[in-house]
XYZ file of C-alpha atoms in Angstrom:
722
model
C -77.135 -9.819 26.467
C -77.267 -5.933 26.379
C -75.862 -5.840 30.212
C -72.938 -8.235 29.185
C -71.883 -6.080 26.000
C -71.948 -2.970 28.000
C -69.362 -4.158 30.314
C -67.268 -4.860 27.486
C -67.792 -1.936 25.704
C -67.184 0.352 28.532
C -63.867 -1.228 29.470
C -62.930 -1.148 25.750
C -63.978 2.610 25.148
C -62.409 4.005 28.382
C -59.220 2.323 26.917
C -59.536 4.301 23.832
C -60.240 7.732 25.410
C -57.419 7.370 28.052
C -55.128 6.310 25.298
C -55.843 9.299 23.080
C -55.228 7.104 20.172
C -58.093 8.138 18.218
C -60.665 10.936 18.619
C -64.194 10.128 20.221
C -65.855 8.222 17.436
C -69.754 9.269 16.887
C -72.336 6.874 17.654
C -73.605 4.309 15.041
C -76.808 4.472 13.712
C -79.434 2.364 15.190
C -80.853 0.612 11.875
C -80.826 -3.201 12.367
C -80.025 -4.355 9.043
C -77.621 -6.949 9.404
C -74.238 -4.966 8.365
C -72.457 -5.042 11.758
C -72.960 -8.825 12.010
C -71.961 -10.196 15.299
C -69.826 -7.313 15.946
C -73.078 -4.771 16.948
C -73.090 -3.112 20.087
C -76.747 -2.398 21.690
C -77.307 0.188 24.171
C -77.590 -0.963 27.913
C -77.406 -0.178 31.653
C -73.842 0.173 32.656
C -74.852 -0.374 36.368
C -76.143 -3.769 35.690
C -72.951 -5.404 36.207
C -69.606 -4.975 37.928
C -67.248 -3.625 34.984
C -63.331 -3.033 35.017
C -62.912 0.196 36.624
C -60.284 1.401 34.060
C -57.320 0.231 31.817
C -53.906 0.518 31.333
C -51.800 -0.018 28.268
C -48.804 -1.704 29.106
C -46.808 -0.384 25.788
C -43.907 1.884 25.222
C -44.686 1.972 21.301
C -47.713 2.284 19.349
C -48.716 0.538 15.981
C -51.570 0.453 13.284
C -52.934 -2.656 15.215
C -52.985 -0.741 18.499
C -54.921 1.867 16.756
C -57.348 -0.487 15.534
C -57.637 -1.845 18.987
C -58.470 1.665 20.410
C -61.088 2.408 17.660
C -63.006 -1.063 18.543
C -62.915 -0.229 22.443
C -63.965 3.314 21.672
C -66.838 2.119 19.107
C -68.083 -0.482 21.698
C -68.265 1.619 24.478
C -69.728 4.835 22.998
C -72.388 2.721 21.689
C -73.077 0.696 24.546
C -73.081 3.189 27.215
C -72.209 6.794 25.958
C -69.782 7.434 28.572
C -65.992 7.018 29.027
C -63.823 5.146 31.709
C -60.798 6.689 32.646
C -57.246 5.530 32.109
C -54.971 4.112 35.302
C -51.690 5.680 35.495
C -51.011 2.868 38.147
C -52.450 -0.441 38.883
C -55.880 -0.183 40.864
C -58.615 -2.519 41.660
C -60.466 -3.335 38.604
C -57.990 -2.683 36.043
C -57.971 -3.969 32.693
C -54.374 -4.355 31.414
C -53.483 -4.666 27.765
C -50.000 -5.676 27.380
C -47.775 -7.108 24.016
C -44.187 -7.919 24.009
C -43.844 -6.423 20.416
C -44.952 -2.832 21.991
C -42.082 -3.621 24.680
C -44.612 -4.275 27.512
C -43.002 -5.015 30.964
C -45.366 -8.213 31.579
C -43.209 -10.369 29.228
C -42.732 -13.153 32.276
C -46.214 -13.473 32.329
C -46.309 -14.237 28.632
C -44.135 -17.164 28.570
C -47.072 -19.637 28.280
C -48.043 -18.013 24.900
C -46.553 -20.555 22.486
C -47.752 -18.856 19.247
C -47.230 -15.245 17.881
C -50.851 -15.371 17.502
C -51.762 -16.612 20.883
C -52.861 -14.677 24.006
C -53.655 -14.970 27.766
C -56.469 -13.423 29.582
C -56.055 -13.789 33.350
C -57.685 -12.432 36.305
C -55.455 -12.015 39.219
C -57.629 -11.308 42.320
C -55.009 -10.181 45.066
C -55.848 -9.447 48.609
C -56.131 -5.553 48.033
C -55.881 -5.087 44.277
C -57.755 -7.397 41.740
C -57.210 -6.760 37.681
C -57.378 -8.720 34.464
C -54.380 -8.938 32.073
C -54.840 -9.322 28.382
C -51.502 -10.279 26.841
C -49.691 -11.337 24.038
C -46.406 -11.708 22.141
C -47.482 -9.400 19.163
C -49.937 -6.787 18.715
C -52.042 -9.238 16.602
C -52.337 -11.908 19.637
C -53.380 -8.659 21.622
C -56.103 -7.997 19.185
C -57.697 -11.483 19.082
C -57.589 -11.421 22.830
C -59.269 -8.316 22.933
C -62.339 -9.939 20.761
C -61.718 -13.158 23.037
C -62.658 -11.033 25.854
C -65.722 -9.720 24.122
C -66.852 -13.188 23.718
C -66.332 -13.953 27.422
C -68.469 -11.036 28.722
C -70.926 -12.132 25.779
C -71.213 -15.374 27.405
C -71.835 -14.080 30.788
C -68.397 -15.450 32.214
C -67.169 -14.239 35.645
C -64.820 -11.689 34.523
C -63.106 -11.982 37.949
C -62.012 -15.403 37.730
C -60.861 -15.726 33.849
C -57.651 -17.905 32.701
C -57.401 -18.313 29.541
C -54.167 -19.352 27.566
C -55.145 -19.347 23.884
C -53.382 -20.248 20.470
C -54.619 -21.172 17.396
C -54.456 -24.927 16.174
C -54.596 -24.205 12.692
C -51.735 -22.098 10.862
C -53.512 -20.928 7.743
C -57.303 -19.753 8.528
C -58.267 -18.569 5.056
C -61.086 -17.675 3.168
C -61.528 -18.652 -0.560
C -63.653 -15.858 -2.572
C -64.762 -17.538 -5.991
C -65.060 -13.924 -7.348
C -64.072 -13.023 -11.166
C -62.671 -9.864 -11.734
C -65.605 -8.614 -13.465
C -67.537 -8.792 -10.280
C -69.504 -11.901 -10.279
C -69.058 -14.568 -7.954
C -69.187 -18.252 -8.647
C -71.837 -19.855 -6.538
C -72.403 -16.475 -4.634
C -75.575 -15.682 -3.325
C -74.879 -12.521 -1.621
C -74.762 -10.428 -4.499
C -71.912 -9.213 -6.761
C -68.128 -9.512 -5.484
C -67.199 -7.349 -2.391
C -63.977 -6.457 -4.359
C -64.543 -3.040 -6.549
C -61.721 -3.830 -8.830
C -62.505 -0.887 -11.176
C -62.200 1.850 -8.566
C -59.161 0.450 -6.722
C -56.639 1.672 -5.560
C -57.785 5.215 -5.902
C -61.107 4.289 -4.038
C -60.884 1.797 -1.203
C -64.374 0.853 0.323
C -64.594 1.328 4.033
C -66.297 -2.122 3.512
C -62.941 -3.493 3.014
C -62.021 -2.421 6.606
C -65.247 -3.771 8.100
C -64.472 -7.062 6.358
C -60.921 -7.310 7.891
C -62.300 -6.403 11.301
C -64.940 -8.945 11.194
C -62.521 -11.762 10.136
C -59.728 -10.681 12.783
C -62.673 -10.876 15.374
C -62.822 -14.850 14.845
C -59.472 -15.648 13.956
C -59.317 -15.871 10.220
C -55.788 -14.854 8.998
C -55.822 -15.016 5.240
C -58.075 -14.134 2.100
C -57.657 -15.703 -1.420
C -59.344 -12.833 -3.536
C -60.088 -14.569 -6.685
C -61.556 -17.325 -8.332
C -60.213 -20.959 -8.320
C -61.085 -20.815 -11.995
C -58.461 -18.110 -12.260
C -57.872 -15.261 -14.570
C -54.248 -14.645 -15.076
C -54.985 -10.951 -15.759
C -54.745 -10.495 -11.628
C -51.097 -11.434 -11.779
C -50.431 -8.167 -14.080
C -48.916 -4.645 -12.463
C -52.222 -3.059 -12.948
C -54.005 -5.509 -10.475
C -51.206 -6.027 -8.454
C -51.136 -2.500 -7.472
C -54.906 -3.190 -6.410
C -54.080 -6.004 -4.437
C -51.494 -4.436 -3.037
C -54.107 -1.518 -1.742
C -56.154 -4.372 -0.090
C -53.092 -5.922 1.465
C -52.304 -2.527 3.218
C -56.004 -2.326 4.531
C -55.832 -6.140 5.991
C -52.280 -6.025 7.366
C -53.069 -4.541 10.681
C -55.690 -6.890 11.348
C -53.218 -9.956 10.729
C -54.668 -10.858 7.567
C -52.327 -11.930 4.530
C -53.674 -11.946 0.838
C -53.326 -14.831 -1.499
C -54.016 -15.087 -5.190
C -55.130 -17.992 -7.647
C -52.608 -18.863 -10.112
C -53.622 -19.728 -13.392
C -51.273 -22.742 -14.716
C -51.042 -21.387 -18.170
C -50.035 -17.676 -17.063
C -46.975 -17.465 -18.699
C -48.460 -18.422 -22.212
C -51.579 -15.899 -21.750
C -49.489 -13.011 -20.126
C -46.124 -13.187 -21.891
C -46.469 -15.392 -24.964
C -44.491 -18.381 -23.741
C -45.095 -21.472 -26.106
C -45.490 -23.768 -23.065
C -46.334 -24.112 -19.403
C -44.628 -27.269 -18.789
C -43.386 -27.188 -15.154
C -40.237 -29.103 -16.181
C -39.441 -26.171 -18.753
C -36.612 -24.197 -17.680
C -38.019 -20.798 -19.123
C -41.560 -21.559 -17.472
C -39.854 -21.915 -14.137
C -37.846 -18.507 -14.320
C -41.053 -17.035 -15.423
C -42.751 -17.983 -12.230
C -39.739 -16.915 -10.070
C -39.868 -13.664 -11.807
C -43.602 -13.146 -11.474
C -43.200 -14.101 -7.660
C -40.398 -11.679 -6.938
C -42.673 -9.022 -8.667
C -45.548 -9.748 -6.511
C -43.638 -9.646 -3.456
C -41.859 -5.988 -4.385
C -45.882 -5.163 -4.246
C -46.702 -6.965 -1.334
C -44.202 -8.060 0.967
C -45.963 -10.366 3.142
C -47.917 -11.957 0.080
C -49.197 -15.502 1.568
C -49.038 -17.521 -1.819
C -51.088 -19.199 -4.217
C -54.187 -21.344 -4.303
C -54.333 -23.351 -7.703
C -57.083 -25.558 -9.366
C -55.266 -27.528 -12.024
C -56.712 -30.212 -14.331
C -60.200 -29.838 -13.119
C -63.302 -28.836 -14.882
C -61.470 -27.686 -17.803
C -58.572 -25.711 -15.904
C -55.081 -25.914 -17.446
C -52.654 -27.883 -15.566
C -49.378 -29.911 -15.384
C -51.060 -33.074 -16.793
C -51.428 -31.354 -19.981
C -47.834 -31.947 -20.281
C -47.845 -35.426 -18.929
C -46.674 -34.271 -15.693
C -48.171 -34.834 -12.139
C -49.620 -32.672 -9.579
C -46.424 -32.470 -7.330
C -44.554 -31.443 -10.377
C -46.920 -28.426 -10.830
C -47.098 -27.623 -7.434
C -43.508 -27.602 -6.440
C -42.466 -25.370 -9.700
C -45.069 -22.753 -7.816
C -43.646 -23.653 -4.347
C -40.031 -22.803 -5.197
C -41.128 -19.579 -6.972
C -42.436 -18.393 -3.774
C -40.324 -20.009 -1.392
C -37.634 -17.519 -0.702
C -40.274 -14.914 0.521
C -42.058 -17.540 2.783
C -44.850 -18.074 0.227
C -47.264 -21.275 0.387
C -48.970 -23.120 -2.476
C -52.489 -24.619 -1.729
C -52.855 -27.235 -4.289
C -56.570 -28.380 -4.796
C -57.232 -31.946 -4.947
C -60.852 -31.394 -6.628
C -60.015 -33.204 -9.721
C -61.813 -35.507 -11.850
C -60.678 -36.523 -15.321
C -62.182 -35.905 -18.658
C -62.392 -39.881 -19.006
C -65.343 -41.142 -17.144
C -64.232 -43.315 -14.204
C -65.891 -46.351 -12.451
C -66.376 -44.032 -9.594
C -65.986 -40.232 -9.469
C -65.427 -40.091 -5.877
C -62.323 -42.257 -5.945
C -60.252 -40.237 -8.432
C -58.497 -37.489 -5.772
C -57.269 -40.417 -3.750
C -55.587 -42.339 -6.848
C -54.238 -39.157 -7.907
C -52.605 -37.766 -4.953
C -51.942 -40.685 -2.527
C -49.023 -41.808 -4.889
C -47.655 -38.757 -4.844
C -47.142 -38.445 -1.124
C -44.030 -37.275 0.181
C -43.326 -35.704 -3.319
C -44.720 -32.243 -2.367
C -42.309 -29.477 -1.193
C -42.511 -28.608 2.488
C -44.418 -25.304 1.377
C -47.164 -27.104 -0.206
C -50.499 -28.358 1.224
C -53.228 -30.642 -0.581
C -56.258 -28.917 -0.150
C -59.124 -31.356 -0.128
C -62.881 -30.768 0.079
C -64.372 -32.278 3.264
C -66.060 -34.964 1.441
C -65.033 -36.988 -1.749
C -67.810 -35.393 -3.958
C -68.595 -31.884 -3.902
C -70.143 -30.239 -0.679
C -73.126 -32.223 -0.374
C -75.507 -31.807 2.466
C -74.044 -35.035 3.528
C -70.959 -36.994 2.601
C -68.737 -39.563 4.218
C -65.242 -37.420 4.739
C -62.484 -37.591 2.443
C -60.259 -40.600 2.495
C -57.229 -38.290 1.786
C -57.787 -37.350 5.591
C -55.449 -39.937 6.790
C -54.241 -41.209 3.355
C -51.296 -38.884 3.032
C -48.836 -39.316 5.849
C -46.106 -36.996 4.547
C -47.816 -34.264 3.175
C -50.546 -31.838 4.939
C -53.703 -31.815 3.890
C -55.741 -28.816 4.072
C -59.569 -28.940 4.757
C -61.809 -26.894 2.611
C -65.388 -26.268 3.573
C -67.968 -24.144 1.565
C -69.635 -21.586 3.537
C -71.786 -20.346 0.461
C -74.421 -22.994 0.397
C -74.201 -24.104 -3.156
C -75.985 -27.299 -2.496
C -77.956 -26.432 0.751
C -80.675 -24.008 -0.522
C -78.805 -21.110 -1.331
C -78.974 -18.017 1.167
C -82.714 -18.441 1.492
C -82.857 -21.595 3.455
C -81.639 -21.552 7.174
C -78.946 -24.132 7.218
C -76.166 -23.596 10.012
C -73.315 -25.608 9.008
C -71.894 -25.789 12.239
C -73.046 -29.086 12.945
C -71.837 -30.190 9.551
C -68.195 -29.638 9.755
C -68.145 -30.530 13.499
C -69.515 -34.037 11.899
C -66.515 -33.976 9.735
C -64.042 -32.864 12.056
C -64.963 -35.145 14.706
C -64.821 -38.544 12.313
C -62.217 -40.799 13.661
C -59.874 -41.900 10.064
C -58.640 -44.738 12.483
C -55.263 -44.549 10.831
C -53.661 -44.501 14.366
C -55.167 -45.847 17.497
C -55.491 -42.488 18.833
C -55.630 -38.524 17.613
C -56.424 -39.511 14.407
C -59.820 -37.515 13.872
C -59.799 -35.338 11.002
C -59.231 -32.303 13.139
C -56.158 -34.300 14.169
C -55.009 -34.817 10.591
C -55.669 -31.395 9.509
C -54.053 -29.673 12.412
C -50.725 -31.802 11.937
C -51.047 -33.393 15.219
C -51.340 -37.202 13.679
C -48.223 -37.062 11.566
C -46.388 -34.190 13.042
C -46.804 -31.559 9.896
C -45.623 -28.350 10.155
C -47.817 -26.700 8.133
C -51.713 -26.966 8.526
C -54.687 -25.060 6.869
C -58.490 -24.765 6.888
C -60.187 -22.981 4.127
C -63.418 -21.552 3.732
C -65.238 -20.968 0.418
C -66.606 -17.451 1.152
C -70.214 -16.470 1.344
C -69.580 -12.845 1.409
C -70.665 -10.455 -1.233
C -72.302 -6.817 -1.504
C -75.439 -7.538 0.012
C -75.870 -5.265 2.760
C -75.797 -8.094 5.496
C -72.682 -9.523 3.781
C -73.916 -13.080 3.509
C -77.245 -12.865 1.835
C -79.316 -13.827 5.144
C -78.777 -12.859 8.711
C -78.127 -16.703 9.658
C -75.605 -17.272 6.799
C -73.552 -14.821 8.680
C -73.524 -17.529 11.404
C -71.558 -19.792 8.926
C -68.744 -17.265 8.446
C -68.345 -16.789 12.362
C -68.352 -20.657 12.767
C -65.971 -21.091 10.143
C -63.558 -18.669 12.087
C -64.125 -20.482 15.039
C -63.583 -23.836 14.070
C -60.503 -22.729 11.936
C -58.947 -21.434 14.908
C -60.001 -24.509 17.126
C -61.263 -27.383 15.205
C -62.530 -29.161 18.572
C -65.093 -26.699 19.623
C -68.813 -27.643 19.578
C -71.302 -26.162 17.191
C -73.541 -25.572 19.844
C -71.366 -23.348 21.761
C -70.525 -21.651 18.686
C -73.909 -20.885 18.069
C -74.845 -19.736 21.291
C -71.752 -17.204 21.022
C -73.384 -16.151 17.679
C -76.562 -15.391 19.048
C -75.382 -13.740 22.018
C -73.572 -11.194 20.044
C -76.199 -10.953 17.160
C -79.475 -10.631 18.837
C -80.778 -9.184 22.216
C -83.260 -12.143 23.194
C -84.568 -13.548 26.403
C -83.405 -16.846 27.449
C -86.287 -18.504 26.151
C -85.632 -16.735 22.844
C -82.154 -17.832 23.070
C -82.978 -21.286 23.389
C -85.681 -21.062 20.655
C -82.792 -19.943 18.139
C -80.226 -22.420 19.063
C -82.642 -25.058 18.425
C -83.713 -23.824 15.207
C -79.809 -23.395 14.110
C -78.896 -26.896 15.215
C -81.752 -29.109 13.864
C -81.311 -26.738 10.542
C -78.910 -28.863 8.393
C -80.566 -32.206 9.182
C -83.835 -30.770 8.141
C -82.028 -29.796 4.938
C -80.319 -33.274 4.445
C -84.129 -34.408 5.021
C -86.005 -32.987 2.087
C -83.248 -32.975 -0.102
C -80.664 -36.224 0.268
C -82.127 -38.524 2.899
C -80.504 -41.799 3.522
C -77.060 -41.265 1.742
C -78.627 -40.186 -1.488
C -76.675 -37.406 -3.064
C -76.017 -34.927 -5.949
C -79.999 -34.504 -6.606
C -79.463 -30.882 -7.655
C -80.840 -29.416 -11.113
C -78.217 -28.995 -13.541
C -75.730 -26.133 -13.585
C -77.387 -23.701 -11.102
C -77.936 -26.706 -8.536
C -81.060 -24.993 -7.376
C -83.907 -27.043 -6.663
C -84.321 -30.762 -7.343
C -83.477 -33.186 -10.463
C -83.226 -36.502 -9.583
C -84.516 -37.546 -12.914
C -81.854 -35.757 -15.010
C -79.885 -38.227 -17.409
C -79.075 -36.399 -20.441
C -75.727 -34.789 -19.711
C -72.484 -34.833 -21.591
C -70.854 -37.396 -19.232
C -72.640 -39.798 -16.778
C -71.018 -38.386 -13.642
C -72.586 -35.174 -14.350
C -76.105 -36.599 -13.859
C -77.977 -37.204 -10.744
C -79.102 -40.493 -12.005
C -75.603 -41.524 -11.868
C -75.463 -41.358 -8.152
C -78.551 -43.120 -7.260
C -79.206 -45.462 -10.202
C -82.861 -45.998 -9.330
C -84.796 -48.946 -10.953
C -87.941 -50.602 -10.077
C -86.262 -52.998 -7.495
C -83.335 -51.074 -6.434
C -81.572 -47.635 -5.576
C -78.117 -46.553 -4.251
C -74.492 -46.822 -5.495
C -72.436 -49.791 -4.505
C -68.979 -48.652 -3.316
C -68.291 -52.115 -1.393
C -65.987 -55.021 -3.202
C -68.946 -56.022 -5.481
C -69.128 -52.491 -6.915
C -66.759 -49.799 -7.263
C -65.005 -50.585 -4.020
C -64.704 -46.841 -2.919
C -64.120 -48.258 0.532
C -61.212 -49.491 -0.009
C -59.644 -46.177 0.208
C -60.575 -45.725 4.006
C -58.756 -47.281 6.981
C -59.729 -50.938 7.935
C -62.170 -49.947 10.685
C -64.330 -47.623 8.538
C -64.239 -50.206 5.826
C -65.755 -53.020 8.075
C -68.310 -50.704 9.535
C -69.514 -49.009 6.244
C -69.433 -52.280 4.160
C -71.833 -53.858 6.539
C -75.543 -53.375 6.029
C -75.927 -54.088 9.736
C -73.403 -51.363 11.159
C -73.377 -48.852 8.159
C -75.484 -45.574 9.835
C -78.727 -45.013 7.831
C -77.299 -41.661 6.559
C -74.669 -43.018 4.539
C -76.519 -46.347 3.532
C -77.438 -45.395 0.010
C -73.914 -43.774 -0.519
C -72.061 -46.889 0.004
C -74.850 -49.511 -0.952
C -77.187 -50.541 -3.735
C -80.492 -52.180 -1.649
C -84.140 -52.718 -2.439
C -87.130 -50.547 -2.054
C -88.180 -53.304 0.416
C -85.155 -53.503 2.393
C -85.617 -53.713 6.133
C -84.316 -50.668 7.923
C -83.189 -50.365 11.446
C -86.620 -48.597 12.359
C -88.367 -51.526 11.029
C -89.758 -49.653 8.153
C -89.124 -50.546 4.575
C -86.595 -48.147 2.781
C -89.318 -46.536 0.694
C -91.218 -46.182 4.014
C -88.211 -44.813 5.829
C -87.450 -42.297 2.851
C -90.867 -41.008 2.967
C -90.685 -40.441 6.716
C -87.632 -38.380 6.309
C -89.099 -36.125 3.467
C -91.946 -35.269 5.496
C -90.028 -35.062 8.480
C -87.781 -32.242 6.664
C -90.605 -30.169 5.687
C -92.277 -30.317 9.063
C -88.944 -29.167 10.655
C -89.287 -26.132 8.478
C -92.835 -25.534 9.306
C -91.568 -25.813 13.058
C -89.060 -23.128 12.504
C -91.397 -20.550 10.786
C -93.658 -21.109 13.863
C -91.006 -20.911 16.235
C -89.518 -17.570 14.652
C -93.386 -16.280 14.762
C -92.792 -16.351 18.632
C -89.885 -14.355 18.611
C -91.740 -11.061 16.937
C -91.136 -7.988 19.455
C -87.872 -9.496 20.749
C -85.611 -8.723 17.421
C -85.921 -5.537 15.367
C -88.272 -5.296 12.606
C -86.085 -5.142 9.694
C -83.901 -8.505 10.473
C -87.113 -10.068 11.993
C -89.073 -9.682 8.812
C -86.322 -10.780 6.290
C -85.703 -14.211 8.273
C -89.633 -14.601 8.483
C -89.682 -13.976 4.655
C -86.757 -16.188 3.937
C -88.343 -19.115 6.229
C -91.405 -18.866 4.155
C -89.573 -19.416 0.922
C -87.581 -22.306 2.443
C -90.687 -24.006 3.546
C -92.131 -23.800 0.180
C -89.262 -25.048 -1.530
C -88.720 -27.818 0.985
C -92.309 -28.997 -0.003
C -91.162 -28.595 -3.812
C -88.044 -30.817 -2.865
C -90.383 -33.288 -1.229
C -92.977 -33.472 -3.577
C -90.812 -33.553 -6.730
C -88.324 -36.095 -5.268
C -91.196 -38.571 -4.463
C -92.814 -37.900 -7.508
C -89.925 -39.064 -9.550
C -89.255 -42.045 -7.068
C -92.843 -43.239 -7.332
C -92.913 -43.189 -11.290
C -89.452 -45.605 -10.845
C -90.610 -47.948 -7.948
C -94.383 -47.772 -8.893
C -95.069 -47.845 -4.864
C -97.754 -45.688 -3.024
C -97.005 -43.601 -0.256
C -97.602 -44.713 3.227
C -100.763 -43.790 4.694
C -101.082 -40.479 5.993
C -98.544 -39.141 3.828
C -99.842 -36.316 1.360
C -99.428 -36.854 -2.293
C -97.364 -34.351 -4.162
C -98.914 -31.196 -5.395
C -98.118 -31.392 -9.018
C -97.354 -34.014 -11.543
C -93.871 -35.112 -12.132
C -93.898 -33.531 -15.884
C -94.613 -30.282 -14.150
C -91.611 -30.388 -12.006
C -89.587 -31.671 -14.768
C -90.820 -28.572 -16.895
C -89.427 -26.281 -14.190
C -86.498 -23.884 -15.675
C -84.344 -21.490 -13.888
C -81.914 -20.047 -16.396
C -80.780 -16.848 -14.392
C -80.481 -18.575 -10.937
C -78.195 -16.751 -8.481
C -74.410 -17.486 -9.020
C -74.593 -18.027 -12.523
C -73.567 -15.961 -15.579
C -76.670 -17.032 -17.728
């Protein structure tokens, strides 16, 4: 892997030196603490592979983005080889050509295949006498993306003399959602305090903001929502808009727009209006004036993300208006400047429904076609709440006239926080690949989200960020892979999670082939291990109250039924599971007929969704021939064993990975193993207290009593204010 990065670094660094756009940068410190993410550049032997002999910049003008490209090349080259490549004034054998139409490059005919302003080509031209490689784009941002892709090609040991790549993003809006408060707290954040130091901005802009933008651009992320969906209207005041504008200035050369969360009651809270009714003309005018003010500070402001009428947040339903009326009022305010509104579909009413997972569909599908063209309905991947496994949300395919934007969660609120290795690429791939069956073809969730199925002109994927002030950004080294995978899947939702993991490994560690295979195996099996020791066989929402840390399937004393884990399993001495068929809540009716047929039938529903859709006896015979109880115990045991294997596999990598990162991962795997056993033991102790059954032969008894597990308390768990 070092050899591969050296090749790219040499090409890029020579580009910078020859351009003369920046001074030679000092070599980076060699400490491996995870700060450099997948953009680290280890020293290597430049003679180990055939590098380009030099580069040409086919541009007549300069730009901040071209300077960034130059910095990237210089940094990579100096770190990896310590020497320079020459700039070619004319085409020579082995030249790397960088060209952008935006900078008046002469190779515009070569870029006709690039359909998007963010797209690019990477093409090897191997003539009889002269061979070269072109990285070309219509814009400088596209060229930046192409440079980062070339880096990935080198890291994956691609034959650089046979490249023929034409790339454009499948998704328009590829956006991180920061659940960050203005006081520095991060809701559900497990990587320290907020990355945004609002108090010191704009007079001090941390270099970390630039590094953040660079990392995002390297995987194609083009937007960031800076503030919590549980919004604070203060961010819309001039004092804070000045700070937001300073961040936008940092991000702009990397192709990243800023967005803000809009608190629906802001007109009342900031300027004393008596109402926030979206039909009120004064309210409408207030939002238009506020939007114009924001665009004065930030000309390329992306728009608003809104959480309304959910978990106590104000919204249009407070005034007997619907979601479309609320979203359209804001959409009209930002439309003149090209802004969008991302209106979240995560809602549940103050009244207790017969089944909480049905509410978003029931509220939004009747409004299909009533939203403005610049509104996207933003839906979580499943109908509940970022659980280790859920079926797809029925809104994907349920709204033909409205673009539905997929919301994923990078921060692992329900998957063991930052200390549990849980690579989420397979989870997201599972969701994106699921066929909604709303059409005969091209109707996977990926096809819905990218607009292909219903010919939507606007598309988006959002990711709840796992980024904070921890030195390694994400709380753990392996959680960086989820940030990386989100960006890559947002660019192309049909990439495989395995290939993405391989890319990340190549760029993050310097491993032997056997070592790479070990880490890949750990990553690809990690999410299923978490499902096994937390919520096997379609169980869901069994986490502790509030903090969602650790098991709490026994909890049944909260203010409303659907806040309680018991609500989702309803275990008795005879049965367990939630009946969502016709004999129960009939949530299955919200899906297309083929899915209804498959999931409603006990013979065809997959085991991993059994208890999500069905209520069955503990002695129900599974496809394996085991009873439900025996199969459940087997899954719990398998999950714990999988973590133990990850521990032993990791031990074999000692010496291949720098000491600091190796030790952190080793320690975190120790925590994960201890907590996997806790999950297994506490859950089984509770189920046994309900069903009165003994554990199958060979399965160990829980380490402690059920009373012990119930008595555990975590008032200051990460991501909580108290």
